Structures are given as C-alpha cells and as structure tokens.
Amino acid sequence: MTTPQTQVGERPVEYRPRALSTLAPESEHGWTVKRYTVSSFRDVPAPDVLEFARRGVRLSLPDPYPGLPSHAFSVVHEDEDACYVVVGWWSRNRVILHTRTWLADWDALSTPVEAPAYATACIWEMAAMAHERDAWVRHVVVPERPDFPAYLASAVSGPH
C-alpha cells in the first residue's frame, strides 16, 4: 500500500493552476509568520487544514533571534493525496532561507510527518516561495533600513 510518505514526488500529476491565497500574518513563539494556502479544491482550505499548518510552524521554528526581528512563512497545500506544509524562516543575517516540509494523510492532520526523500516544495508552493524571496530582497535586504511592515504587506494570490 502506498502512502503520501512513500509517494511524495512519485505520483503522476497533471498540471492545472491551483488557488493561491494569502492569509493574515500570525505570531508564533516570537516569530512573525506570513501565511499562504494552496488548494486543488477551493479558494481557502478548511480550518483543520489551517491548524495543520500551525502545527508544522510550531514543529519547525527555532527560538527567535534575541534582539532581532524573526520572520517566517508557511505554505499549506491541500492536495488529493495528502496535506503538505512548507515552513521557511530567514536567518539572522537575512540572506539564508531555512525550510522544513511536513505532510499528513487526510485522516491524520493532527500528526505532521517530516517529508521524506529531501522533498522541499512542489511547483504550486514555489509560487509563494518565489514571491517571499522577492519581497524579502525588495523590502528587507536591499534598503538601508529594512521595511518589515512593507514586507509583511507584500502578498500574492490567484491561480498559479
């Protein structure tokens, strides 16, 4: 029997645009977390899927940087076979992105499992990640003084 853990990156998938949405940022353990959703079913995932993403964030983020802003993002993706969440956080020097990816079967959303086989993100999740990279460079890395409110306000949505 195959499970999402054994078929990540193996299941044949036909590309069709999926709904990408931005939700309001949340605070978690001293981090400010931007939140994105991707769905093959609807515009915004159900509350249990959003809670799955929060669990992935809690399992991923290290202690916040003392005296420094700590920013992260999550991309939760509900797909036919399972639910996935990518959690990314920026290093204290603001140029390195750390990521961790979690998955869960639909009947076990309360138990995220780390994605196998070095899986990081799929093409739909990467749309949000690419936006995050560009927003981070534009609002945090390039300016003389980082503009964190502008970074947090920068969002992407629509079919991707």
GROMACS .gro file of C-alpha atoms in nm:
model
  160
    1MET     CA    1   0.000   0.000   0.000
    2THR     CA    2   0.137   0.344  -0.090
    3THR     CA    3   0.101   0.636   0.144
    4PRO     CA    4   0.191   1.002   0.094
    5GLN     CA    5   0.520   0.929   0.272
    6THR     CA    6   0.618   0.672   0.009
    7GLN     CA    7   0.481   0.850  -0.295
    8VAL     CA    8   0.598   1.212  -0.247
    9GLY     CA    9   0.731   1.310  -0.587
   10GLU     CA   10   0.627   0.979  -0.741
   11ARG     CA   11   0.253   1.011  -0.804
   12PRO     CA   12   0.172   1.123  -1.160
   13VAL     CA   13   0.021   1.472  -1.153
   14GLU     CA   14  -0.128   1.674  -1.436
   15TYR     CA   15  -0.057   2.046  -1.402
   16ARG     CA   16  -0.358   2.272  -1.360
   17PRO     CA   17  -0.350   2.611  -1.189
   18ARG     CA   18  -0.444   2.599  -0.822
   19ALA     CA   19  -0.580   2.868  -0.593
   20LEU     CA   20  -0.308   3.052  -0.401
   21SER     CA   21  -0.423   3.278  -0.116
   22THR     CA   22  -0.254   3.496   0.142
   23LEU     CA   23  -0.385   3.499   0.498
   24ALA     CA   24  -0.305   3.750   0.772
   25PRO     CA   25   0.032   3.702   0.942
   26GLU     CA   26   0.032   3.540   1.286
   27SER     CA   27   0.268   3.542   1.582
   28GLU     CA   28   0.418   3.213   1.693
   29HIS     CA   29   0.681   3.169   1.964
   30GLY     CA   30   0.835   3.513   1.900
   31TRP     CA   31   0.822   3.482   1.521
   32THR     CA   32   0.603   3.675   1.278
   33VAL     CA   33   0.474   3.419   1.028
   34LYS     CA   34   0.330   3.512   0.687
   35ARG     CA   35   0.074   3.252   0.577
   36TYR     CA   36  -0.016   3.119   0.234
   37THR     CA   37  -0.256   2.849   0.120
   38VAL     CA   38  -0.268   2.641  -0.196
   39SER     CA   39  -0.563   2.419  -0.277
   40SER     CA   40  -0.665   2.186  -0.552
   41PHE     CA   41  -1.022   2.201  -0.415
   42ARG     CA   42  -1.122   2.555  -0.314
   43ASP     CA   43  -1.004   2.912  -0.259
   44VAL     CA   44  -0.912   2.878   0.110
   45PRO     CA   45  -0.862   2.550   0.297
   46ALA     CA   46  -1.081   2.441   0.587
   47PRO     CA   47  -0.994   2.530   0.949
   48ASP     CA   48  -0.846   2.184   1.024
   49VAL     CA   49  -0.603   2.230   0.733
   50LEU     CA   50  -0.501   2.574   0.863
   51GLU     CA   51  -0.444   2.422   1.206
   52PHE     CA   52  -0.225   2.154   1.044
   53ALA     CA   53  -0.012   2.440   0.905
   54ARG     CA   54   0.016   2.596   1.251
   55ARG     CA   55   0.139   2.262   1.388
   56GLY     CA   56   0.404   2.248   1.115
   57VAL     CA   57   0.514   2.600   1.205
   58ARG     CA   58   0.538   2.511   1.576
   59LEU     CA   59   0.741   2.198   1.496
   60SER     CA   60   0.980   2.386   1.267
   61LEU     CA   61   1.078   2.722   1.407
   62PRO     CA   62   1.380   2.753   1.633
   63ASP     CA   63   1.392   3.004   1.918
   64PRO     CA   64   1.358   3.360   1.786
   65TYR     CA   65   1.672   3.568   1.740
   66PRO     CA   66   1.741   3.765   2.060
   67GLY     CA   67   1.703   4.137   1.995
   68LEU     CA   68   1.643   4.085   1.621
   69PRO     CA   69   1.324   4.059   1.417
   70SER     CA   70   1.235   3.696   1.344
   71HIS     CA   71   1.030   3.637   1.029
   72ALA     CA   72   0.899   3.319   0.873
   73PHE     CA   73   0.631   3.199   0.633
   74SER     CA   74   0.425   2.888   0.578
   75VAL     CA   75   0.257   2.747   0.269
   76VAL     CA   76  -0.011   2.489   0.341
   77HIS     CA   77  -0.124   2.286   0.040
   78GLU     CA   78  -0.425   2.061   0.031
   79ASP     CA   79  -0.393   1.807  -0.247
   80GLU     CA   80  -0.585   1.497  -0.343
   81ASP     CA   81  -0.344   1.255  -0.175
   82ALA     CA   82  -0.247   1.448   0.138
   83CYS     CA   83  -0.192   1.781   0.303
   84TYR     CA   84   0.151   1.948   0.296
   85VAL     CA   85   0.303   2.246   0.472
   86VAL     CA   86   0.631   2.416   0.388
   87VAL     CA   87   0.776   2.633   0.664
   88GLY     CA   88   1.051   2.880   0.579
   89TRP     CA   89   1.242   3.113   0.810
   90TRP     CA   90   1.508   3.372   0.740
   91SER     CA   91   1.848   3.357   0.909
   92ARG     CA   92   1.968   3.629   1.143
   93ASN     CA   93   2.190   3.769   0.864
   94ARG     CA   94   1.876   3.790   0.648
   95VAL     CA   95   2.014   3.612   0.339
   96ILE     CA   96   1.967   3.241   0.412
   97LEU     CA   97   1.630   3.068   0.397
   98HIS     CA   98   1.582   2.756   0.608
   99THR     CA   99   1.290   2.528   0.522
  100ARG     CA  100   1.117   2.221   0.653
  101THR     CA  101   0.832   2.035   0.485
  102TRP     CA  102   0.564   1.831   0.661
  103LEU     CA  103   0.283   1.612   0.534
  104ALA     CA  104  -0.014   1.422   0.671
  105ASP     CA  105  -0.275   1.185   0.542
  106TRP     CA  106  -0.623   1.335   0.535
  107ASP     CA  107  -0.727   1.117   0.828
  108ALA     CA  108  -0.425   1.221   1.038
  109LEU     CA  109  -0.400   1.601   1.009
  110SER     CA  110  -0.314   1.624   1.378
  111THR     CA  111   0.012   1.433   1.319
  112PRO     CA  112   0.250   1.606   1.076
  113VAL     CA  113   0.530   1.385   0.947
  114GLU     CA  114   0.852   1.525   0.803
  115ALA     CA  115   0.851   1.484   0.426
  116PRO     CA  116   1.076   1.204   0.302
  117ALA     CA  117   1.339   1.196   0.030
  118TYR     CA  118   1.455   1.555   0.080
  119ALA     CA  119   1.125   1.690  -0.052
  120THR     CA  120   1.110   2.066  -0.012
  121ALA     CA  121   0.827   2.208  -0.222
  122CYS     CA  122   0.621   2.149  -0.533
  123ILE     CA  123   0.564   2.389  -0.821
  124TRP     CA  124   0.248   2.532  -0.664
  125GLU     CA  125   0.412   2.600  -0.327
  126MET     CA  126   0.712   2.753  -0.503
  127ALA     CA  127   0.494   3.036  -0.637
  128ALA     CA  128   0.454   3.164  -0.279
  129MET     CA  129   0.819   3.093  -0.201
  130ALA     CA  130   0.935   3.289  -0.507
  131HIS     CA  131   0.716   3.580  -0.401
  132GLU     CA  132   0.863   3.561  -0.050
  133ARG     CA  133   1.217   3.570  -0.186
  134ASP     CA  134   1.145   3.876  -0.400
  135ALA     CA  135   0.956   4.060  -0.122
  136TRP     CA  136   1.233   3.984   0.128
  137VAL     CA  137   1.502   4.119  -0.107
  138ARG     CA  138   1.298   4.427  -0.203
  139HIS     CA  139   1.186   4.527   0.147
  140VAL     CA  140   1.449   4.384   0.384
  141VAL     CA  141   1.783   4.309   0.218
  142VAL     CA  142   1.825   4.596  -0.033
  143PRO     CA  143   1.707   4.903   0.164
  144GLU     CA  144   1.946   5.073   0.402
  145ARG     CA  145   1.687   5.009   0.674
  146PRO     CA  146   1.460   4.706   0.647
  147ASP     CA  147   1.093   4.790   0.596
  148PHE     CA  148   0.928   4.499   0.777
  149PRO     CA  149   0.573   4.643   0.753
  150ALA     CA  150   0.611   4.660   0.372
  151TYR     CA  151   0.744   4.305   0.367
  152LEU     CA  152   0.451   4.180   0.575
  153ALA     CA  153   0.205   4.365   0.348
  154SER     CA  154   0.351   4.214   0.032
  155ALA     CA  155   0.123   3.932  -0.078
  156VAL     CA  156   0.043   3.707  -0.372
  157SER     CA  157  -0.282   3.533  -0.462
  158GLY     CA  158  -0.480   3.395  -0.752
  159PRO     CA  159  -0.442   3.091  -0.975
  160HIS     CA  160  -0.085   2.959  -1.015
   0.00000   0.00000   0.00000
